[in-house]
Amino acid sequence: MSELSRASGVSVATIKFYRREGLLPPGVAVSATRARYDESHVRRLRMVRALVEVARLPLSVVRDVVTAIEDHSGMHEVLGTAHTALSRPGASRPGETPTTRALQQVDGLVRRQRWRVHAGSPSRAALARALDAYDSLGRSMPVDRLDVYAEAAHAVAAADVAGVPDDSREEAVEYAVVGTVLSEPILLALRRLAHEAVSARRFRTTRRPRD
Amino acid sequence: MSELSRASGVSVATIKFYRREGLLPPGVAVSATRARYDESHVRRLRMVRALVEVARLPLSVVRDVVTAIEDHSGMHEVLGTAHTALSRPGASRPGETPTTRALQQVDGLVRRQRWRVHAGSPSRAALARALDAYDSLGRSMPVDRLDVYAEAAHAVAAADVAGVPDDSREEAVEYAVVGTVLSEPILLALRRLAHEAVSARRFRTTRRPRD
């Protein structure tokens, strides 16, 4: 176990904790006090630690991902479980029920974009809640703006998914979850930087407006 | 003042507070106990309240925006002040100094995209810090991925800026700041929804990978 700790960079105490929590399978016992661990344990440990420490997912949710992997689910199902874990209500904002109107906006968008999305997808509800929050200030997101956003999101997602390694489900999950979480601040900062550039083009030569 | 409160939806106590803080100009005194307020006060109040309550900017930062407006700055300068307010260090994450390497990544990107961006722009530093956080986990954002992100961000920003009203600087600031803040959860939810759709296309038909 101390070799496993060295290979994975995870402390022995944390490894024991993950073992007790059922997040790491046992090694093969070679004597009363020693067990053999292999490369699959190292990959699992790295994934679990990334989900706990970087994505800050609760252990119960990490266990769902581990269960999906141990059930020999296919890559799509495993990644789906990971995505569900990331977008569950309460992850970033309270899980209020979205309005029917917002859900219809989302479903219209999904149809126009020809996206294949589960009706029970937490991202669908999360998007509807975000639209409700926007609308609650007396604004309404224009449909054509939402379509521009969706196409931009699709281009980003296509680049992300193309980079997911497909030779181990643990590595794929770690890559997808950590990559999504860590690149969100990058995307938001890029958008603000682009605002500055586009705003300069529109307003820099404008005379002072009437006020 | 009670009429101003009705017209703006801001309580008299809050109006008095904003007056003391210098965020709202005085009305024109018509008697010892009455002052006349006009449409410009209503617009200002709505903007100040949106910056304080929706964008959760500290009063000192709101005051910078008000000062830019009262200095008769042009639209670009006023919006620039508002953007700076939004992206100031500490707004969302600690203001560590970004590494030179990350700043060079940002500057390379800005050149490739032909964006006009201030060297002192807080979005530039915010993006560099986000890249540093990404790299700190032993990953590195590939240049071509970052370019895809930047083009998506540009498309989003162009749609946003096209919608900014240009007849009052207060309305433009309120629209730009509140629109940016409220649409961030929409963009992040859209990206996760797009992940699901793109991932389905790539992985749904795949056989279970070796593991």
CSV table of C-alpha atoms in Angstrom, one decimal:
chain,number,residue,atom,x,y,z
A,1,MET,CA,0.0,0.0,0.0
A,2,SER,CA,2.9,2.4,0.6
A,3,GLU,CA,4.0,1.7,-3.0
A,4,LEU,CA,0.5,2.4,-4.2
A,5,SER,CA,0.7,5.7,-2.3
A,6,ARG,CA,4.0,6.6,-3.9
A,7,ALA,CA,2.8,5.7,-7.4
A,8,SER,CA,-0.5,7.6,-7.1
A,9,GLY,CA,0.6,10.5,-4.9
A,10,VAL,CA,-2.3,9.8,-2.5
A,11,SER,CA,-1.5,9.3,1.2
A,12,VAL,CA,-1.8,5.9,2.8
A,13,ALA,CA,-4.4,7.3,5.2
A,14,THR,CA,-6.5,8.6,2.3
A,15,ILE,CA,-6.1,5.3,0.5
A,16,LYS,CA,-7.4,3.5,3.6
A,17,PHE,CA,-10.3,5.9,3.8
A,18,TYR,CA,-11.3,5.4,0.1
A,19,ARG,CA,-11.0,1.6,0.7
A,20,ARG,CA,-13.4,1.8,3.6
A,21,GLU,CA,-15.8,3.9,1.6
A,22,GLY,CA,-15.9,1.3,-1.2
A,23,LEU,CA,-14.3,3.6,-3.7
A,24,LEU,CA,-11.2,1.4,-4.4
A,25,PRO,CA,-11.3,-2.4,-4.9
A,26,PRO,CA,-9.1,-4.5,-2.6
A,27,GLY,CA,-5.6,-5.6,-3.8
A,28,VAL,CA,-4.8,-9.3,-4.3
A,29,ALA,CA,-3.6,-10.6,-0.9
A,30,VAL,CA,-0.1,-12.1,-1.2
A,31,SER,CA,0.5,-12.6,2.5
A,32,ALA,CA,-1.2,-11.8,5.8
A,33,THR,CA,0.1,-8.2,5.8
A,34,ARG,CA,0.7,-7.5,2.1
A,35,ALA,CA,-1.6,-7.1,-0.9
A,36,ARG,CA,-0.7,-6.5,-4.6
A,37,TYR,CA,-2.1,-3.4,-6.3
A,38,ASP,CA,-1.7,-2.7,-10.0
A,39,GLU,CA,-2.0,0.1,-12.5
A,40,SER,CA,-5.8,-0.1,-12.4
A,41,HIS,CA,-5.7,0.9,-8.7
A,42,VAL,CA,-3.5,3.8,-9.5
A,43,ARG,CA,-5.9,5.0,-12.2
A,44,ARG,CA,-8.9,4.6,-9.9
A,45,LEU,CA,-7.2,6.5,-7.0
A,46,ARG,CA,-6.3,9.4,-9.3
A,47,MET,CA,-9.9,9.6,-10.6
A,48,VAL,CA,-11.4,9.4,-7.1
A,49,ARG,CA,-9.1,12.1,-5.8
A,50,ALA,CA,-9.8,14.4,-8.8
A,51,LEU,CA,-13.6,14.0,-8.3
A,52,VAL,CA,-13.3,14.7,-4.5
A,53,GLU,CA,-10.6,17.4,-4.4
A,54,VAL,CA,-10.9,19.2,-7.7
A,55,ALA,CA,-14.6,18.8,-8.6
A,56,ARG,CA,-15.5,18.8,-4.9
A,57,LEU,CA,-18.2,16.1,-5.4
A,58,PRO,CA,-19.6,14.5,-2.3
A,59,LEU,CA,-18.5,10.9,-1.7
A,60,SER,CA,-22.0,9.5,-2.3
A,61,VAL,CA,-21.9,10.9,-5.8
A,62,VAL,CA,-18.3,9.6,-6.4
A,63,ARG,CA,-19.7,6.2,-5.4
A,64,ASP,CA,-22.3,6.4,-8.2
A,65,VAL,CA,-19.5,6.9,-10.7
A,66,VAL,CA,-17.5,4.0,-9.3
A,67,THR,CA,-20.5,1.8,-9.3
A,68,ALA,CA,-21.2,2.6,-13.0
A,69,ILE,CA,-17.6,1.6,-13.7
A,70,GLU,CA,-17.7,-1.6,-11.7
A,71,ASP,CA,-21.0,-2.6,-13.3
A,72,HIS,CA,-19.1,-2.7,-16.6
A,73,SER,CA,-21.2,0.0,-18.1
A,74,GLY,CA,-20.1,1.3,-21.4
A,75,MET,CA,-18.2,4.5,-21.8
A,76,HIS,CA,-21.3,6.6,-22.7
A,77,GLU,CA,-23.2,5.4,-19.5
A,78,VAL,CA,-20.2,6.0,-17.3
A,79,LEU,CA,-19.6,9.5,-18.7
A,80,GLY,CA,-23.3,10.1,-18.4
A,81,THR,CA,-23.2,9.2,-14.7
A,82,ALA,CA,-20.3,11.6,-14.3
A,83,HIS,CA,-22.1,14.4,-16.0
A,84,THR,CA,-25.2,13.8,-13.9
A,85,ALA,CA,-23.0,14.0,-10.8
A,86,LEU,CA,-21.6,17.4,-11.9
A,87,SER,CA,-24.9,18.9,-12.7
A,88,ARG,CA,-27.0,17.6,-9.8
A,89,PRO,CA,-29.1,20.3,-8.1
A,90,GLY,CA,-27.3,21.8,-5.2
A,91,ALA,CA,-24.0,21.6,-7.0
A,92,SER,CA,-23.9,25.2,-7.7
A,93,ARG,CA,-27.4,26.6,-6.9
A,94,PRO,CA,-30.5,25.5,-5.1
A,95,GLY,CA,-32.5,22.9,-6.8
A,96,GLU,CA,-35.8,24.8,-7.3
A,97,THR,CA,-38.2,23.3,-9.8
A,98,PRO,CA,-37.9,25.1,-13.1
A,99,THR,CA,-41.0,26.7,-14.7
A,100,THR,CA,-42.8,24.9,-17.5
A,101,ARG,CA,-42.1,27.9,-19.7
A,102,ALA,CA,-38.3,27.6,-19.2
A,103,LEU,CA,-38.4,23.9,-19.8
A,104,GLN,CA,-40.2,24.5,-23.0
A,105,GLN,CA,-37.6,27.0,-24.0
A,106,VAL,CA,-34.9,24.4,-23.4
A,107,ASP,CA,-36.8,21.7,-25.3
A,108,GLY,CA,-37.3,24.0,-28.3
A,109,LEU,CA,-33.6,24.7,-28.3
A,110,VAL,CA,-32.6,21.0,-28.1
A,111,ARG,CA,-34.9,20.3,-31.0
A,112,ARG,CA,-33.5,23.2,-33.1
A,113,GLN,CA,-29.9,22.1,-32.4
A,114,ARG,CA,-30.8,18.4,-33.0
A,115,TRP,CA,-29.2,17.5,-29.7
A,116,ARG,CA,-29.8,14.0,-28.2
A,117,VAL,CA,-30.6,14.8,-24.6
A,118,HIS,CA,-32.3,12.7,-21.9
A,119,ALA,CA,-35.6,14.2,-20.7
A,120,GLY,CA,-34.3,13.5,-17.1
A,121,SER,CA,-30.9,15.2,-17.7
A,122,PRO,CA,-29.9,17.4,-14.8
A,123,SER,CA,-28.3,19.8,-17.3
A,124,ARG,CA,-31.7,20.3,-18.9
A,125,ALA,CA,-33.2,21.3,-15.5
A,126,ALA,CA,-30.1,23.4,-14.7
A,127,LEU,CA,-30.4,25.4,-17.9
A,128,ALA,CA,-34.1,25.9,-17.3
A,129,ARG,CA,-33.4,27.2,-13.8
A,130,ALA,CA,-30.7,29.6,-15.2
A,131,LEU,CA,-33.3,30.9,-17.8
A,132,ASP,CA,-35.8,31.4,-14.9
A,133,ALA,CA,-33.2,33.4,-12.9
A,134,TYR,CA,-32.5,35.6,-16.0
A,135,ASP,CA,-36.2,36.1,-16.6
A,136,SER,CA,-36.9,36.9,-12.9
A,137,LEU,CA,-35.4,40.3,-13.4
A,138,GLY,CA,-37.9,41.3,-16.0
A,139,ARG,CA,-35.7,40.4,-18.9
A,140,SER,CA,-36.1,37.6,-21.4
A,141,MET,CA,-33.4,35.9,-23.3
A,142,PRO,CA,-34.2,36.4,-27.0
A,143,VAL,CA,-34.4,33.1,-28.9
A,144,ASP,CA,-31.8,34.1,-31.5
A,145,ARG,CA,-29.3,35.0,-28.7
A,146,LEU,CA,-29.9,31.6,-27.1
A,147,ASP,CA,-29.2,29.9,-30.4
A,148,VAL,CA,-25.9,31.7,-30.8
A,149,TYR,CA,-25.0,30.6,-27.2
A,150,ALA,CA,-26.0,27.0,-28.0
A,151,GLU,CA,-23.9,26.9,-31.2
A,152,ALA,CA,-20.9,28.3,-29.3
A,153,ALA,CA,-21.5,25.8,-26.5
A,154,HIS,CA,-21.6,23.0,-29.1
A,155,ALA,CA,-18.3,24.0,-30.6
A,156,VAL,CA,-16.7,24.0,-27.2
A,157,ALA,CA,-18.2,20.7,-26.3
A,158,ALA,CA,-17.1,19.1,-29.5
A,159,ALA,CA,-13.5,20.2,-28.9
A,160,ASP,CA,-13.7,18.9,-25.3
A,161,VAL,CA,-15.2,15.5,-26.2
A,162,ALA,CA,-12.7,14.9,-29.0
A,163,GLY,CA,-10.0,15.1,-26.4
A,164,VAL,CA,-11.5,12.5,-24.0
A,165,PRO,CA,-9.1,9.5,-23.9
A,166,ASP,CA,-11.1,6.3,-24.7
A,167,ASP,CA,-8.8,3.6,-23.4
A,168,SER,CA,-9.8,3.6,-19.7
A,169,ARG,CA,-13.1,4.6,-18.3
A,170,GLU,CA,-11.4,6.0,-15.2
A,171,GLU,CA,-9.1,8.2,-17.2
A,172,ALA,CA,-12.1,9.3,-19.4
A,173,VAL,CA,-14.1,10.3,-16.3
A,174,GLU,CA,-11.3,12.1,-14.7
A,175,TYR,CA,-10.5,14.0,-17.9
A,176,ALA,CA,-14.2,14.9,-18.6
A,177,VAL,CA,-15.1,16.0,-15.0
A,178,VAL,CA,-11.9,17.8,-14.1
A,179,GLY,CA,-11.6,19.3,-17.6
A,180,THR,CA,-15.1,20.6,-17.4
A,181,VAL,CA,-14.8,22.1,-13.9
A,182,LEU,CA,-11.4,23.7,-14.5
A,183,SER,CA,-12.1,25.1,-17.9
A,184,GLU,CA,-15.3,26.9,-16.8
A,185,PRO,CA,-13.4,29.9,-15.4
A,186,ILE,CA,-11.3,29.9,-18.6
A,187,LEU,CA,-14.4,30.2,-20.7
A,188,LEU,CA,-16.0,32.9,-18.6
A,189,ALA,CA,-12.8,35.0,-18.6
A,190,LEU,CA,-12.5,34.5,-22.4
A,191,ARG,CA,-16.0,35.8,-22.8
A,192,ARG,CA,-15.3,38.9,-20.8
A,193,LEU,CA,-12.1,39.5,-22.7
A,194,ALA,CA,-14.0,39.1,-26.0
A,195,HIS,CA,-16.6,41.6,-24.6
A,196,GLU,CA,-13.9,44.2,-24.2
A,197,ALA,CA,-12.6,43.6,-27.8
A,198,VAL,CA,-16.1,43.7,-29.4
A,199,SER,CA,-17.2,46.6,-27.3
A,200,ALA,CA,-14.1,48.6,-28.4
A,201,ARG,CA,-15.1,48.0,-32.0
A,202,ARG,CA,-18.7,49.1,-31.5
A,203,PHE,CA,-18.3,52.0,-29.1
A,204,ARG,CA,-14.8,53.4,-29.2
A,205,THR,CA,-15.5,55.8,-32.1
A,206,THR,CA,-19.0,56.7,-30.9
A,207,ARG,CA,-19.6,60.3,-29.8
A,208,ARG,CA,-20.9,60.7,-26.3
A,209,PRO,CA,-24.6,59.7,-26.4
A,210,ARG,CA,-27.4,61.9,-25.3
A,211,ASP,CA,-28.1,61.3,-21.6
B,1,MET,CA,-38.9,61.0,-3.1
B,2,SER,CA,-41.8,58.7,-2.4
B,3,GLU,CA,-42.9,59.1,-6.1
B,4,LEU,CA,-39.3,58.3,-7.1
B,5,SER,CA,-39.5,55.2,-4.9
B,6,ARG,CA,-42.8,54.1,-6.6
B,7,ALA,CA,-41.4,54.8,-10.1
B,8,SER,CA,-38.1,52.9,-9.5
B,9,GLY,CA,-39.3,50.1,-7.2
B,10,VAL,CA,-36.5,51.1,-4.7
B,11,SER,CA,-37.5,51.8,-1.1
B,12,VAL,CA,-37.2,55.3,0.3
B,13,ALA,CA,-34.7,54.1,2.9
B,14,THR,CA,-32.5,52.6,0.1
B,15,ILE,CA,-32.8,55.8,-2.0
B,16,LYS,CA,-31.6,57.9,1.0
B,17,PHE,CA,-28.7,55.5,1.5
B,18,TYR,CA,-27.7,55.7,-2.1
B,19,ARG,CA,-27.9,59.5,-1.9
B,20,ARG,CA,-25.6,59.6,1.2
B,21,GLU,CA,-23.2,57.3,-0.6
B,22,GLY,CA,-23.0,59.7,-3.6
B,23,LEU,CA,-24.5,57.2,-6.0
B,24,LEU,CA,-27.5,59.3,-6.9
B,25,PRO,CA,-27.5,63.0,-7.7
B,26,PRO,CA,-29.8,65.3,-5.7
B,27,GLY,CA,-33.2,66.3,-7.0
B,28,VAL,CA,-34.0,70.0,-7.8
B,29,ALA,CA,-35.3,71.5,-4.6
B,30,VAL,CA,-38.8,72.9,-5.1
B,31,SER,CA,-39.6,73.7,-1.5
B,32,ALA,CA,-38.0,73.1,1.9
B,33,THR,CA,-39.3,69.6,2.1
B,34,ARG,CA,-39.7,68.6,-1.6
B,35,ALA,CA,-37.3,68.0,-4.4
B,36,ARG,CA,-38.1,67.1,-8.0
B,37,TYR,CA,-36.6,63.9,-9.5
B,38,ASP,CA,-36.8,63.0,-13.2
B,39,GLU,CA,-36.4,60.0,-15.5
B,40,SER,CA,-32.6,60.2,-15.2
B,41,HIS,CA,-32.9,59.5,-11.4
B,42,VAL,CA,-35.1,56.5,-12.1
B,43,ARG,CA,-32.6,55.1,-14.6
B,44,ARG,CA,-29.7,55.7,-12.2
B,45,LEU,CA,-31.5,54.0,-9.3
B,46,ARG,CA,-32.3,51.0,-11.4
B,47,MET,CA,-28.7,50.7,-12.5
B,48,VAL,CA,-27.2,51.1,-9.0
B,49,ARG,CA,-29.6,48.6,-7.6
B,50,ALA,CA,-28.8,46.1,-10.3
B,51,LEU,CA,-25.0,46.5,-9.8
B,52,VAL,CA,-25.4,46.1,-6.0
B,53,GLU,CA,-28.1,43.4,-5.8
B,54,VAL,CA,-27.7,41.3,-8.9
B,55,ALA,CA,-24.0,41.7,-9.7
B,56,ARG,CA,-23.2,42.0,-6.0
B,57,LEU,CA,-20.5,44.6,-6.6
B,58,PRO,CA,-19.2,46.5,-3.6
B,59,LEU,CA,-20.3,50.1,-3.2
B,60,SER,CA,-16.8,51.5,-3.9
B,61,VAL,CA,-16.8,49.8,-7.3
B,62,VAL,CA,-20.3,51.0,-8.1
B,63,ARG,CA,-19.1,54.5,-7.3
B,64,ASP,CA,-16.3,54.1,-9.9
B,65,VAL,CA,-19.0,53.4,-12.5
B,66,VAL,CA,-21.1,56.3,-11.4
B,67,THR,CA,-18.0,58.6,-11.5
B,68,ALA,CA,-17.3,57.5,-15.0
B,69,ILE,CA,-20.8,58.4,-16.0
B,70,GLU,CA,-20.8,61.8,-14.2
B,71,ASP,CA,-17.4,62.6,-15.8
B,72,HIS,CA,-19.2,62.6,-19.1
B,73,SER,CA,-17.0,59.7,-20.3
B,74,GLY,CA,-18.0,58.1,-23.6
B,75,MET,CA,-19.9,54.9,-23.8
B,76,HIS,CA,-16.7,52.8,-24.4
B,77,GLU,CA,-15.0,54.2,-21.3
B,78,VAL,CA,-18.1,53.8,-19.1
B,79,LEU,CA,-18.6,50.2,-20.3
B,80,GLY,CA,-14.9,49.6,-19.8
B,81,THR,CA,-15.2,50.8,-16.2
B,82,ALA,CA,-18.1,48.4,-15.7
B,83,HIS,CA,-16.2,45.5,-17.2
B,84,THR,CA,-13.3,46.3,-15.0
B,85,ALA,CA,-15.6,46.3,-12.0
B,86,LEU,CA,-16.9,42.9,-12.9
B,87,SER,CA,-13.5,41.3,-13.4
B,88,ARG,CA,-11.6,42.8,-10.6
B,89,PRO,CA,-9.5,40.3,-8.5
B,90,GLY,CA,-11.4,39.0,-5.6
B,91,ALA,CA,-14.7,39.2,-7.5
B,92,SER,CA,-14.8,35.4,-7.9
B,93,ARG,CA,-11.4,34.1,-6.9
B,94,PRO,CA,-8.3,35.3,-5.1
B,95,GLY,CA,-6.1,37.8,-6.9
B,96,GLU,CA,-2.9,35.8,-7.2
B,97,THR,CA,-0.4,37.1,-9.7
B,98,PRO,CA,-0.6,35.0,-12.8
B,99,THR,CA,2.6,33.4,-14.1
B,100,THR,CA,4.5,34.9,-17.0
B,101,ARG,CA,3.9,31.8,-19.0
B,102,ALA,CA,0.1,32.1,-18.7
B,103,LEU,CA,0.2,35.8,-19.6
B,104,GLN,CA,2.1,34.9,-22.7
B,105,GLN,CA,-0.5,32.3,-23.6
B,106,VAL,CA,-3.2,35.0,-23.2
B,107,ASP,CA,-1.2,37.5,-25.3
B,108,GLY,CA,-0.6,34.9,-28.0
B,109,LEU,CA,-4.3,34.2,-28.1
B,110,VAL,CA,-5.3,37.9,-28.2
B,111,ARG,CA,-2.9,38.4,-31.2
B,112,ARG,CA,-4.2,35.4,-33.1
B,113,GLN,CA,-7.8,36.6,-32.5
B,114,ARG,CA,-6.9,40.2,-33.4
B,115,TRP,CA,-8.7,41.4,-30.3
B,116,ARG,CA,-8.1,44.9,-29.1
B,117,VAL,CA,-7.5,44.5,-25.3
B,118,HIS,CA,-5.9,46.7,-22.8
B,119,ALA,CA,-2.6,45.4,-21.3
B,120,GLY,CA,-4.0,46.3,-17.9
B,121,SER,CA,-7.4,44.6,-18.5
B,122,PRO,CA,-8.4,42.6,-15.4
B,123,SER,CA,-10.0,40.0,-17.8
B,124,ARG,CA,-6.5,39.4,-19.2
B,125,ALA,CA,-5.2,38.6,-15.7
B,126,ALA,CA,-8.3,36.6,-14.8
B,127,LEU,CA,-7.8,34.4,-17.9
B,128,ALA,CA,-4.2,33.9,-17.1
B,129,ARG,CA,-5.1,32.9,-13.5
B,130,ALA,CA,-7.7,30.4,-14.8
B,131,LEU,CA,-5.0,28.9,-17.2
B,132,ASP,CA,-2.6,28.6,-14.2
B,133,ALA,CA,-5.3,26.8,-12.2
B,134,TYR,CA,-5.8,24.4,-15.1
B,135,ASP,CA,-2.1,23.8,-15.5
B,136,SER,CA,-1.6,23.3,-11.7
B,137,LEU,CA,-3.1,19.8,-12.0
B,138,GLY,CA,-0.5,18.7,-14.4
B,139,ARG,CA,-2.6,19.4,-17.4
B,140,SER,CA,-2.0,22.0,-20.1
B,141,MET,CA,-4.7,23.5,-22.3
B,142,PRO,CA,-3.8,22.7,-25.9
B,143,VAL,CA,-3.5,25.8,-28.1
B,144,ASP,CA,-6.0,24.7,-30.6
B,145,ARG,CA,-8.6,24.0,-27.9
B,146,LEU,CA,-8.0,27.5,-26.5
B,147,ASP,CA,-8.6,28.9,-30.0
B,148,VAL,CA,-11.9,27.0,-30.3
B,149,TYR,CA,-12.9,28.4,-26.9
B,150,ALA,CA,-11.9,32.0,-27.9
B,151,GLU,CA,-13.9,31.8,-31.2
B,152,ALA,CA,-17.0,30.6,-29.3
B,153,ALA,CA,-16.5,33.3,-26.7
B,154,HIS,CA,-16.3,35.9,-29.5
B,155,ALA,CA,-19.5,34.7,-31.1
B,156,VAL,CA,-21.2,35.0,-27.7
B,157,ALA,CA,-19.8,38.4,-27.0
B,158,ALA,CA,-20.7,39.7,-30.4
B,159,ALA,CA,-24.4,38.7,-29.8
B,160,ASP,CA,-24.3,40.3,-26.3
B,161,VAL,CA,-22.8,43.6,-27.4
B,162,ALA,CA,-25.1,43.9,-30.4
B,163,GLY,CA,-28.0,43.9,-27.9
B,164,VAL,CA,-26.6,46.7,-25.6
B,165,PRO,CA,-28.9,49.8,-25.8
B,166,ASP,CA,-27.0,52.9,-26.8
B,167,ASP,CA,-29.3,55.7,-25.8
B,168,SER,CA,-28.4,56.0,-22.1
B,169,ARG,CA,-25.1,55.0,-20.5
B,170,GLU,CA,-27.0,53.9,-17.3
B,171,GLU,CA,-29.1,51.5,-19.3
B,172,ALA,CA,-26.1,50.3,-21.2
B,173,VAL,CA,-24.2,49.6,-18.0
B,174,GLU,CA,-27.1,47.9,-16.4
B,175,TYR,CA,-27.7,45.8,-19.4
B,176,ALA,CA,-24.1,44.8,-19.9
B,177,VAL,CA,-23.3,44.0,-16.3
B,178,VAL,CA,-26.5,42.3,-15.3
B,179,GLY,CA,-26.7,40.5,-18.7
B,180,THR,CA,-23.1,39.2,-18.3
B,181,VAL,CA,-23.6,37.9,-14.7
B,182,LEU,CA,-27.1,36.4,-15.3
B,183,SER,CA,-26.1,34.6,-18.5
B,184,GLU,CA,-23.0,32.9,-17.2
B,185,PRO,CA,-25.0,30.1,-15.6
B,186,ILE,CA,-27.0,29.8,-18.8
B,187,LEU,CA,-23.7,29.4,-20.8
B,188,LEU,CA,-22.3,26.8,-18.5
B,189,ALA,CA,-25.5,24.8,-18.4
B,190,LEU,CA,-25.6,24.9,-22.2
B,191,ARG,CA,-22.1,23.6,-22.4
B,192,ARG,CA,-22.9,20.6,-20.2
B,193,LEU,CA,-26.0,19.9,-22.2
B,194,ALA,CA,-24.0,20.0,-25.4
B,195,HIS,CA,-21.4,17.7,-23.8
B,196,GLU,CA,-24.2,15.2,-23.3
B,197,ALA,CA,-25.3,15.5,-26.9
B,198,VAL,CA,-21.8,15.3,-28.4
B,199,SER,CA,-20.7,12.5,-26.0
B,200,ALA,CA,-23.8,10.5,-27.1
B,201,ARG,CA,-22.7,10.8,-30.7
B,202,ARG,CA,-19.1,9.8,-30.0
B,203,PHE,CA,-19.6,7.0,-27.4
B,204,ARG,CA,-23.1,5.6,-27.5
B,205,THR,CA,-22.4,3.0,-30.2
B,206,THR,CA,-18.9,2.2,-28.9
B,207,ARG,CA,-18.4,-1.3,-27.5
B,208,ARG,CA,-17.2,-1.4,-23.9
B,209,PRO,CA,-13.5,-0.4,-24.0
B,210,ARG,CA,-10.8,-2.5,-22.6
B,211,ASP,CA,-10.2,-1.7,-19.0
